[in-house]
XYZ file of C-alpha atoms in Angstrom:
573
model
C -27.675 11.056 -30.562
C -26.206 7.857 -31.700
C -22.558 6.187 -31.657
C -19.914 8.733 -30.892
C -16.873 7.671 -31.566
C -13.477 10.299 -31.020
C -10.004 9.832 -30.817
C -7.222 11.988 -29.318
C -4.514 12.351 -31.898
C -1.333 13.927 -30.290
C 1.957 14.370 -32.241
C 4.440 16.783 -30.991
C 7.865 15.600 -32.089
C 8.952 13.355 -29.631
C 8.528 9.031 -29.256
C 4.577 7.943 -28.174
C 2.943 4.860 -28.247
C -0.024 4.844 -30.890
C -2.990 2.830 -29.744
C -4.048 0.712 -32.493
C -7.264 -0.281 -31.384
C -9.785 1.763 -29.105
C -12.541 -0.678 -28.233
C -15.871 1.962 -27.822
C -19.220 1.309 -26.274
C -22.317 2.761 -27.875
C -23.074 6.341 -26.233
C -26.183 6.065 -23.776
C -29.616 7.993 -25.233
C -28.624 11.662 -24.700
C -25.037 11.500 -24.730
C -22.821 14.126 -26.932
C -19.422 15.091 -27.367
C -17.443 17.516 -25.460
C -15.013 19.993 -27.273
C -12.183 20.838 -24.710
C -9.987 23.899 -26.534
C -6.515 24.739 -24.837
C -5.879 21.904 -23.018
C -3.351 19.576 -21.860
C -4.000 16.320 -21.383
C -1.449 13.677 -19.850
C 0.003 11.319 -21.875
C 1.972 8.500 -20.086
C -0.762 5.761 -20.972
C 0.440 2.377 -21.689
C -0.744 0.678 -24.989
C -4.408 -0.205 -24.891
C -5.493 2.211 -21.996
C -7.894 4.595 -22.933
C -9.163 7.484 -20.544
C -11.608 7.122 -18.195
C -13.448 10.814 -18.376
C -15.305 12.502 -15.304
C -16.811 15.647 -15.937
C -17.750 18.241 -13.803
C -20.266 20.982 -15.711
C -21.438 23.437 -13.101
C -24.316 21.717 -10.989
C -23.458 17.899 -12.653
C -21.067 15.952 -11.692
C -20.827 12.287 -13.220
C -18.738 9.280 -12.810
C -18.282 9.337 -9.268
C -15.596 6.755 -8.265
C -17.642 6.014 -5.569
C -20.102 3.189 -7.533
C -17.196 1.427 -9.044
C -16.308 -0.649 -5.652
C -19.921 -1.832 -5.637
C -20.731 -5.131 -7.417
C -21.890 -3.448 -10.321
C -19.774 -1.050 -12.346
C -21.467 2.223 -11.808
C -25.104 2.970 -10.922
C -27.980 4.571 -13.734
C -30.753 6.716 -12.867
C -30.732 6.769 -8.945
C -26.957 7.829 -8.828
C -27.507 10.107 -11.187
C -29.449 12.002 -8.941
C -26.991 11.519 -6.075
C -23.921 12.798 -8.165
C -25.974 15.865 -8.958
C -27.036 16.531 -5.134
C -23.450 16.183 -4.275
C -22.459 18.471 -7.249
C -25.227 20.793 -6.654
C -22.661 22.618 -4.009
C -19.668 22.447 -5.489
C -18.471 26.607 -5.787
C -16.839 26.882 -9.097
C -19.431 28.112 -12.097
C -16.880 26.936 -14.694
C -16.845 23.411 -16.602
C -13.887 21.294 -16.164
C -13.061 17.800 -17.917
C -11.044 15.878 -15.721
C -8.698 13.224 -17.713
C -7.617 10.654 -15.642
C -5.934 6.961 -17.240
C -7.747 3.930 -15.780
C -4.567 2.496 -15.122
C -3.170 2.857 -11.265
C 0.768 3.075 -12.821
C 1.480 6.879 -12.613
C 0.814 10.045 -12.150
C 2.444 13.439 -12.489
C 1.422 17.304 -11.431
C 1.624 19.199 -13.794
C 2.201 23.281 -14.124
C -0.585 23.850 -16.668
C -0.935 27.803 -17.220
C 0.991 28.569 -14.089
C -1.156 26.444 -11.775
C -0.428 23.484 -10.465
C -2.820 21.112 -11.988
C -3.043 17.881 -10.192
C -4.379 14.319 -12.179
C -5.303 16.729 -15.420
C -8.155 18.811 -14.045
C -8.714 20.512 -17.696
C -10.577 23.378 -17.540
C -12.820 24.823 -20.504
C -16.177 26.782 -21.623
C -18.885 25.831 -23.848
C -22.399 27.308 -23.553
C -25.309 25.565 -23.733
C -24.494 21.834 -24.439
C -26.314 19.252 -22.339
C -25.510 17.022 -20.106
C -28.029 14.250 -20.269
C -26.479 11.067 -20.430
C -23.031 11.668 -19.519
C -23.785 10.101 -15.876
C -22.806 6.756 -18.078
C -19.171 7.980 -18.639
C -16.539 5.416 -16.871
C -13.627 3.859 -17.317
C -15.483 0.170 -18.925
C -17.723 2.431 -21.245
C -14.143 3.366 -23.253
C -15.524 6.723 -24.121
C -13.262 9.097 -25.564
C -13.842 12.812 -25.968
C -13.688 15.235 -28.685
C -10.675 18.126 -28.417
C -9.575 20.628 -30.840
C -6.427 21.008 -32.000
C -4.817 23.181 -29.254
C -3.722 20.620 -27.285
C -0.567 20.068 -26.179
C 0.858 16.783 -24.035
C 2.629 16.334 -20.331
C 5.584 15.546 -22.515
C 5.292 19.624 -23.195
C 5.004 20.521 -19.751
C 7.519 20.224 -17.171
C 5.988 18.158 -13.936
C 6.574 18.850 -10.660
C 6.926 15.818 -8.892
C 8.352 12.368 -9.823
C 5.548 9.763 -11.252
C 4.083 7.680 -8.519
C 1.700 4.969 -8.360
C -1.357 5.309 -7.771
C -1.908 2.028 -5.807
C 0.177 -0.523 -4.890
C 0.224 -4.037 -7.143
C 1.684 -6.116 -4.226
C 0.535 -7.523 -1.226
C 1.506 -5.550 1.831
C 5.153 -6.709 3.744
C 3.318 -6.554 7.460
C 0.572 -8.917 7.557
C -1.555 -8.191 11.534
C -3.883 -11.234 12.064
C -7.527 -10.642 13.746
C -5.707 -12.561 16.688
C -2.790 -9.900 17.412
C -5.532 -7.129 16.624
C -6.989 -8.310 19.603
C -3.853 -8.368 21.405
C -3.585 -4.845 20.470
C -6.939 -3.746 21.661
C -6.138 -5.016 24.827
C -2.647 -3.505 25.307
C -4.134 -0.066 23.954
C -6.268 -0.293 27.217
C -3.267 -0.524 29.405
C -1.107 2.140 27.761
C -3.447 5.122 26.738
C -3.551 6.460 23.147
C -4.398 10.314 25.033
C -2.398 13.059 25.283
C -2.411 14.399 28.995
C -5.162 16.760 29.538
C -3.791 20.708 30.738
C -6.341 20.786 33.077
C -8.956 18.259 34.571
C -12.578 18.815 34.643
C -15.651 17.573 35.356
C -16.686 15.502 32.137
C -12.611 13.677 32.707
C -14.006 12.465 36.421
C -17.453 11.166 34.907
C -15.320 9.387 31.841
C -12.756 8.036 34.386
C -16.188 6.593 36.761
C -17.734 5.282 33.810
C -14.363 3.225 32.642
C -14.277 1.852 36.349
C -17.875 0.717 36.115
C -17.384 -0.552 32.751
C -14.669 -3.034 34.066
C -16.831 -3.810 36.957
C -19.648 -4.834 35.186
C -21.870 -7.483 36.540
C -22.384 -10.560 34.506
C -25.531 -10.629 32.711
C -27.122 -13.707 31.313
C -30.231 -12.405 29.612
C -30.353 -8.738 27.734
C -33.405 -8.018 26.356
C -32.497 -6.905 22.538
C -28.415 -8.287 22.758
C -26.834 -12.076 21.818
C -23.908 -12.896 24.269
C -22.686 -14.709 21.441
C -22.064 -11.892 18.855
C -19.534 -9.790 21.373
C -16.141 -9.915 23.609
C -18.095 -9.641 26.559
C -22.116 -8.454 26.192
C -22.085 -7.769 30.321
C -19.499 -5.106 29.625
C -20.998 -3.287 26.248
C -24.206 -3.443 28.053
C -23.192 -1.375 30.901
C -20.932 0.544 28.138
C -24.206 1.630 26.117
C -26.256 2.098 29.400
C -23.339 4.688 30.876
C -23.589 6.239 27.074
C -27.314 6.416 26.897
C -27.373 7.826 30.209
C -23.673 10.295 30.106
C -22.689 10.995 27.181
C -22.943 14.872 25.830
C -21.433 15.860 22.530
C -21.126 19.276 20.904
C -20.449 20.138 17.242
C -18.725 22.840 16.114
C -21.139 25.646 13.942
C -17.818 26.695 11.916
C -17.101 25.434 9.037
C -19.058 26.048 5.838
C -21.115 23.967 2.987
C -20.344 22.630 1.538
C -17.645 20.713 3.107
C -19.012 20.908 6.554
C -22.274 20.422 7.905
C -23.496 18.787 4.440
C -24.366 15.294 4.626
C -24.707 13.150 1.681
C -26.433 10.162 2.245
C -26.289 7.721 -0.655
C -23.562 5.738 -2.716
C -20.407 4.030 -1.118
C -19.210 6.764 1.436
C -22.973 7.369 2.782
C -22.036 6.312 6.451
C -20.086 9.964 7.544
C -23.620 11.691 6.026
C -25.738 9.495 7.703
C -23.858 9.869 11.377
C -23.391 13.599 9.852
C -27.131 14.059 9.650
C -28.703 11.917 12.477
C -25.832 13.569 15.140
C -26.677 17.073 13.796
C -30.698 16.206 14.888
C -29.759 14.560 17.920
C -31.453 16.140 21.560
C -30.271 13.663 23.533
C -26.597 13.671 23.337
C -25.683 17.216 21.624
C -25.503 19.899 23.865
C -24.831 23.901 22.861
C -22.749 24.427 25.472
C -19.202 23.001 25.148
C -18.275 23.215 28.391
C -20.555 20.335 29.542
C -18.982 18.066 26.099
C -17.255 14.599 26.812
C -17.017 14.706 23.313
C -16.654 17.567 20.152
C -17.645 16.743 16.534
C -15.594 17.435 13.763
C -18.406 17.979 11.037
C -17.164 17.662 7.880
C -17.790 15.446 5.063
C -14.671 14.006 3.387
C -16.254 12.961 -0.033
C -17.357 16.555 -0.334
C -13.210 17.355 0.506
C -12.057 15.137 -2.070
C -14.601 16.973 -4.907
C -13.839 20.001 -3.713
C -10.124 19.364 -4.413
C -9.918 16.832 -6.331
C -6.233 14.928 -6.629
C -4.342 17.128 -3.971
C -3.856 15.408 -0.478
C -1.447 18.044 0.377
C -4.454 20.808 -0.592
C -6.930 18.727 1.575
C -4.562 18.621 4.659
C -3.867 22.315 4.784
C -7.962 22.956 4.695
C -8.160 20.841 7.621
C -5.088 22.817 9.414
C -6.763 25.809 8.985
C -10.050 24.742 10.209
C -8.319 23.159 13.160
C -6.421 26.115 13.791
C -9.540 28.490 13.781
C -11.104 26.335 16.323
C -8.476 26.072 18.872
C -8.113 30.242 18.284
C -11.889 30.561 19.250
C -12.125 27.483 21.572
C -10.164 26.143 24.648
C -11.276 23.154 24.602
C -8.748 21.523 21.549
C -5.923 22.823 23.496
C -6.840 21.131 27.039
C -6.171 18.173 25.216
C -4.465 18.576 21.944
C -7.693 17.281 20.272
C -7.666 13.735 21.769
C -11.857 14.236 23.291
C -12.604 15.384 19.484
C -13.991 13.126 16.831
C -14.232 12.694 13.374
C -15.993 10.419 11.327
C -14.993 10.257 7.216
C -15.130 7.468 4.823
C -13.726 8.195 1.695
C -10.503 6.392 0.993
C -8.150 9.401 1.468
C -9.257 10.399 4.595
C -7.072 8.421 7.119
C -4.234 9.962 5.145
C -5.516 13.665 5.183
C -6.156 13.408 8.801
C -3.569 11.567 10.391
C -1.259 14.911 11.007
C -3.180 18.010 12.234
C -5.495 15.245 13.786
C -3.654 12.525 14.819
C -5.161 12.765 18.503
C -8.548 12.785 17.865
C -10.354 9.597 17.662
C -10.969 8.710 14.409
C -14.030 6.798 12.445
C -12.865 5.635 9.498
C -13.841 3.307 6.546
C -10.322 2.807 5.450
C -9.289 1.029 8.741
C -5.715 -0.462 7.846
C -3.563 -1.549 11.247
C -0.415 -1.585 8.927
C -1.265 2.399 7.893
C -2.563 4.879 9.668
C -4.972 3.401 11.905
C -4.788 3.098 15.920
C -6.008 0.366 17.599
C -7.426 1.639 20.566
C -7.445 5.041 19.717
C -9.602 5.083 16.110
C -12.221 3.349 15.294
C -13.872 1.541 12.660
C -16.876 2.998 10.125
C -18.910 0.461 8.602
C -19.064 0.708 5.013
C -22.743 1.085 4.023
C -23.723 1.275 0.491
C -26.998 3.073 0.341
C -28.841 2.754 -2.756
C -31.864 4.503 -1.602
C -31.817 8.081 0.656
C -35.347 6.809 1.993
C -35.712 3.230 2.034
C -32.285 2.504 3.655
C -33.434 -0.947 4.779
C -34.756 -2.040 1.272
C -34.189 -5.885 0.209
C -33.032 -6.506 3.640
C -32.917 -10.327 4.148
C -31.946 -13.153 2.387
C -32.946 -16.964 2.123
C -32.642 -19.234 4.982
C -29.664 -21.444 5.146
C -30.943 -24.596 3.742
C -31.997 -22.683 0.325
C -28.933 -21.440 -0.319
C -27.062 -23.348 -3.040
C -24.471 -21.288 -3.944
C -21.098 -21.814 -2.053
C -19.254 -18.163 -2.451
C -20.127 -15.046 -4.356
C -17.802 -12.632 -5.676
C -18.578 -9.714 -7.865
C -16.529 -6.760 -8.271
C -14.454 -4.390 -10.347
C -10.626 -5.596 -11.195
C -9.582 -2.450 -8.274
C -6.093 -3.490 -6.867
C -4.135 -6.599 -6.987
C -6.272 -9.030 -5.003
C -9.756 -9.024 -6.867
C -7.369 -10.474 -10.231
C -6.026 -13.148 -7.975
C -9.729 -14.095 -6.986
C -10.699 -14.256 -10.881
C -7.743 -16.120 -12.118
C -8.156 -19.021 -9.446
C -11.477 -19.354 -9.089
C -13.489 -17.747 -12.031
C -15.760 -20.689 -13.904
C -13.778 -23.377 -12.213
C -16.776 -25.145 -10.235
C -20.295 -24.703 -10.411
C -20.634 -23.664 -6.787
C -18.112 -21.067 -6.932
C -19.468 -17.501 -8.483
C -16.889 -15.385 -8.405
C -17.180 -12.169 -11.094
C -15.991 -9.660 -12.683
C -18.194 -6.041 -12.524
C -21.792 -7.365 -13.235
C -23.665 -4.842 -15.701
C -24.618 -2.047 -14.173
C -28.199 -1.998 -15.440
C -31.291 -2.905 -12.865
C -31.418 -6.329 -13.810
C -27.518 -6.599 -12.983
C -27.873 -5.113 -9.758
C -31.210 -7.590 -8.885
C -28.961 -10.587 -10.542
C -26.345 -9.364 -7.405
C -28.937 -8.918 -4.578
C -29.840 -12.618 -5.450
C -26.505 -14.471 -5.617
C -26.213 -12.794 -2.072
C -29.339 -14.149 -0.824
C -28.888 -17.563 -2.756
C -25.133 -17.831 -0.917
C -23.846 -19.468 2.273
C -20.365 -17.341 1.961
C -19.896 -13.789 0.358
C -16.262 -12.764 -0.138
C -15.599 -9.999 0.758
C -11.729 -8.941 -1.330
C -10.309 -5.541 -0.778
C -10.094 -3.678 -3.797
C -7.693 -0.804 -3.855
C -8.185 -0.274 -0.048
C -8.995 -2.952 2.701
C -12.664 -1.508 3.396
C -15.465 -2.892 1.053
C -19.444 -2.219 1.714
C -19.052 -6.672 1.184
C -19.017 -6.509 4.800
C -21.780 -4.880 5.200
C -24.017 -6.391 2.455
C -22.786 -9.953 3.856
C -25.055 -9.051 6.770
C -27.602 -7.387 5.445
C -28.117 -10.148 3.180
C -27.513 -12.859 5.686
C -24.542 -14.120 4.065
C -21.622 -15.135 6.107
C -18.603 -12.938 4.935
C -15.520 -14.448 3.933
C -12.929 -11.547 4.937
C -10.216 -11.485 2.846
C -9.018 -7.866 3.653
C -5.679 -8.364 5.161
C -4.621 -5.596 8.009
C -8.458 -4.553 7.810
C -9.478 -3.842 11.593
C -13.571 -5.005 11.463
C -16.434 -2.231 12.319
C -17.136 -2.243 16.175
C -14.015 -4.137 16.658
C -14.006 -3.113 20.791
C -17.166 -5.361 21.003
C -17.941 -7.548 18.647
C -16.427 -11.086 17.835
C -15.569 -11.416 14.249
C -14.372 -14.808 14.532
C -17.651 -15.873 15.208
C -20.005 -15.039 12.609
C -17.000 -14.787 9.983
C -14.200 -16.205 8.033
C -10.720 -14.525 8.124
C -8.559 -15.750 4.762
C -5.178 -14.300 4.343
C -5.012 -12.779 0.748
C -1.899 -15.688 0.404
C -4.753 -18.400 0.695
C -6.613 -17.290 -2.035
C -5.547 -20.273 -4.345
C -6.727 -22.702 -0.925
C -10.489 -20.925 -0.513
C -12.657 -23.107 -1.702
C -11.206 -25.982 0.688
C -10.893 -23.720 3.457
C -14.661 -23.007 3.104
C -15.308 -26.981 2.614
C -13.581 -27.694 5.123
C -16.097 -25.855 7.630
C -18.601 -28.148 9.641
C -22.134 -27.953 8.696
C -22.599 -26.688 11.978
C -20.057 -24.197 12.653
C -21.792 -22.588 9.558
C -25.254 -22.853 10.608
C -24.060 -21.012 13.832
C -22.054 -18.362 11.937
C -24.966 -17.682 9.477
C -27.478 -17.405 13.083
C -25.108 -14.869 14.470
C -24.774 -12.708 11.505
C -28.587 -12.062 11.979
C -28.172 -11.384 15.354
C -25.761 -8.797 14.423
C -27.799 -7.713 11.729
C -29.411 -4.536 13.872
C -26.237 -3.280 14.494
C -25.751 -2.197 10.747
C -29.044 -1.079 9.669
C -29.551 2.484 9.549
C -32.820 4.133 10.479
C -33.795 7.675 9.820
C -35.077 7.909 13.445
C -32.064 6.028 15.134
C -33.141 3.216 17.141
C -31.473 1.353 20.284
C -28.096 -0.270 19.119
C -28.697 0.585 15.322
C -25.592 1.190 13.442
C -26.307 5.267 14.284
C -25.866 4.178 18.382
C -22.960 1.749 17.480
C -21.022 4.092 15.663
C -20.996 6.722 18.397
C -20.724 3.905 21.088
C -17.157 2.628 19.462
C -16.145 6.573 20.001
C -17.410 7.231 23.700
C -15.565 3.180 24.321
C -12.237 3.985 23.300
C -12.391 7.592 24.647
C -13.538 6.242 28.155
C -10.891 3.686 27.941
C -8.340 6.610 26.892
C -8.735 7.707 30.861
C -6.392 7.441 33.705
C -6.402 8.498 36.763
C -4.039 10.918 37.930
């Protein structure tokens, strides 16, 4: 439909910044303008911040926040698709514009026709106008939208809470190194993370046998399909698994309704909770239908399809969980034996260590946004890999990268400008030597996402920076790639942390040493390297997902890290 170019002109008597310039990008094929009539829009932008637009129009939802931590901006086509599955079960018929400033300064509810209305979710009808196209609207595109002239500003509108930021622009006060998260691992051990079970039954005695034979182990020199190398101790997760494979029963609740619950999604950056969503859910050999034979009880609910469902409310999100936690320990006795410490969850999205650590703070949680200095227990939770899954049925495409001796390219960075360390990267170590690529977003087109498949495979270090949170799929591409990843995610505890050494196939940087990476990374023997890059393709099968799960595939991992700490949760009374 061509260029669209619209501005939001607000004037209602009191001071306001003008923005002078609005750079625009050209409207993809198929694009059009929205009108949004009665609405209020917030207007504490700084100078030169235009509004990044999602909209949600009934079955289409575009935008997704999800693609912008990848390497690329946002995905085309293929997410397209994704953000309309996802969007495909979201309840309300209406369209709604939500208005939100790229710019992680403030934020305000507002009271916007007596509802609350957190982060601007403007609401508003218009028949028949397409949607094709508008899956390119982001914050980079600059795309403004038209509005009539019933609009009235935040300054009009009395908020309810103070303005807070969104993220935080400086490095965190409490800095835990990989070393004392060991330390921690091992104390959890000794002093239990479990509440004190009301009664004892027959799954506690088979979880407090397994722990004793788990700490008896016998040494093992050889396992057929396992690298002594890549873990704490492989004689110990080997009789861990075996004990799982052979134990372990696990029974998910049937309450709980789509499409928050029971309603996997399994592509993007939050795929891992659908994938472990869907493969548990078709699992024979650990789900059971009775509960009272469980070691274990699933929480099933997605918490990407939570945050769409109600969008910019924590508080909203928390209470839905309260309620679902109280209907189960109203039907069930089994939450109340133990105040939910043998139930599990596993959720990925950024907000979900917050929304869950009060109503669930005994349950062992999987989470993607594992930060020691937060939320997260040592001991107690554990880590979720951060898999970004580009394709629902080819999980394992591109897998692989060049051997070690091919690859020419010191360290790879490419990334949005999310939180305060990705700008530090860029202004130390953007075009200052050749061997150093370190990026910006790449363009979002399929050349730029081939161009960042190749620096991965053409690498011998891929940095992996947090952006607003400490989890990053990085990680996870490192090794899929066979790249070694630089980790510079301070008070980020590593997926599979009970069993796996990171400090051998990785490199820990503190986010302080930024301005000292490139000699850090020199300053790495040849063959300490060549021994790091061998192990991360030994670990490589433990972060590949299948969709028929496979011995120690990331599926069997996952659910291993959960039956370890809850075995290790037993005492004996």
């Amino acid at each position: 439909m061509g260029t669209v170019v619209a501005f939001l002109a607000v004037s209602q008597g009191f001071a306001l910044t003008i923005w002078k310039t609005i750079p625009l990008s050209p409207a993809s094929k198929g694009s059009i303008p929205k009108v949004a009539h009665n609405v209020t829009v917030l207007n504490n932008s700084p100078p030169n911040r235009p509004f990044a637009v999602n909209i949600v129009e009934g079955k289409d939802t575009y935008a997704s926040d999800s693609h912008k931590e990848a390497g690329y901006e946002n995905e085309t086509k293929e997410t397209d698709k994704q953000d309309k599955l996802a969007s495909d079960y979201i309840p309300n018929s209406h369209k709604e514009v939500k208005v939100e400033k790229d710019y992680p300064q403030a934020i305000t509810n507002l009271t916007l026709g007596g509802v609350q209305n957190h982060v601007g979710i403007l609401p508003f009808v218009s028949e028949g106008i397409s949607s094709k196209g508008l899956g390119n609207f982001c914050a980079d595109s600059r795309t403004l939208f038209f509005a009539d002239n019933n609009i009235s500003t935040a300054a009009n509108v009395e908020p309810t809470t103070k303005m807070q930021p969104k993220h935080k622009k400086t490095r965190p006060m409490q800095t835990v190194s990989i070393t004392q998260m060991s330390s921690l691992l091992q104390k959890s051990h000794v002093s239990s993370w479990s509440t004190r079970s009301r009664w004892s039954s027959v799954q506690d005695r088979e979880l407090l046998s397994a722990k004793l034979e788990i700490s008896n182990a016998p040494i093992v020199m050889n396992s057929p399909g396992l690298h002594a190398s890549v873990f704490r101790n492989a004689s110990k997760f080997r009789r861990s698994y075996e004990l799982m494979e052979q134990k372990l029963k696990v029974y998910i609740y049937r309450e709980g309704e789509k499409p928050i619950f029971h309603q996997p999604l399994l592509r993007g950056i939050y795929a891992s909770e659908g994938w472990f969503m869907k493969l548990i859910e078709a699992n024979k050999r650990f789900v059971v239908r009775d509960p009272r034979k469980a070691h274990l009880f699933y929480l099933p609910f997605s918490s990407q399809m939570l945050r769409m469902n109600f969008m910019g409310s924590k508080k909203v999100q928390e209470k839905y969980l309260k309620n679902y936690v109280e209907l189960i320990a109203s039907k069930y006795r089994f939450w109340n034996r133990t105040g939910g410490a043998d139930h599990f969850l596993v959720a990925c999205h950024d907000w979900a260590s917050r929304v869950t650590r009060q109503h669930m703070r005994n349950c062992i949680r999987s989470l993607c946004n594992a930060n020691v200095a937060k939320d997260f227990k040592i001991g107690k939770d554990t880590t979720l890999p951060v898999t970004y899954i580009r394709s629902g049925e080819d999980p394992l495409k591109d897998l692989g990268g060049k051997p070690p001796s091919q690859r020419c390219i010191l360290a790879f960075f490419a990334g949005s400008m999310h939180g305060y360390v990705r700008p530090l990267l860029l202004e130390y170590w953007e075009n200052k030597v050749p061997n150093m690529k370190i990026f910006g977003p790449m363009p979002r087109d399929i050349e730029g996402k081939r161009k960042y498949r190749e620096y991965m495979k053409d690498s011998k270090y891929c940095i992996c920076a947090r952006g607003y949170e400490v989890h990053t799929p990085r990680v996870v591409e490192s090794i899929f790639y066979g790249c070694v990843p630089v980790i510079i995610l301070d008070n980020y505890v590593p997926p599979f942390f009970e069993v796996l050494n990171w400090e051998a196939l990785s490199v820990f940087v503190l986010e302080k040493d930024i301005p000292n990476l490139r000699n850090i990374l020199l300053s790495i023997p040849e063959e300490k390297y060549l021994s790091m890059q061998l192990r991360v393709k030994m670990v490589q099968k433990h972060f590949l997902w299948h969709k028929k799960p496979v011995k120690y595939d990331i599926f069997h991992m996952v659910l291993h890290s959960i039956w370890y700490n809850r075995v290790h949760q037993m005492k004996s009374t």
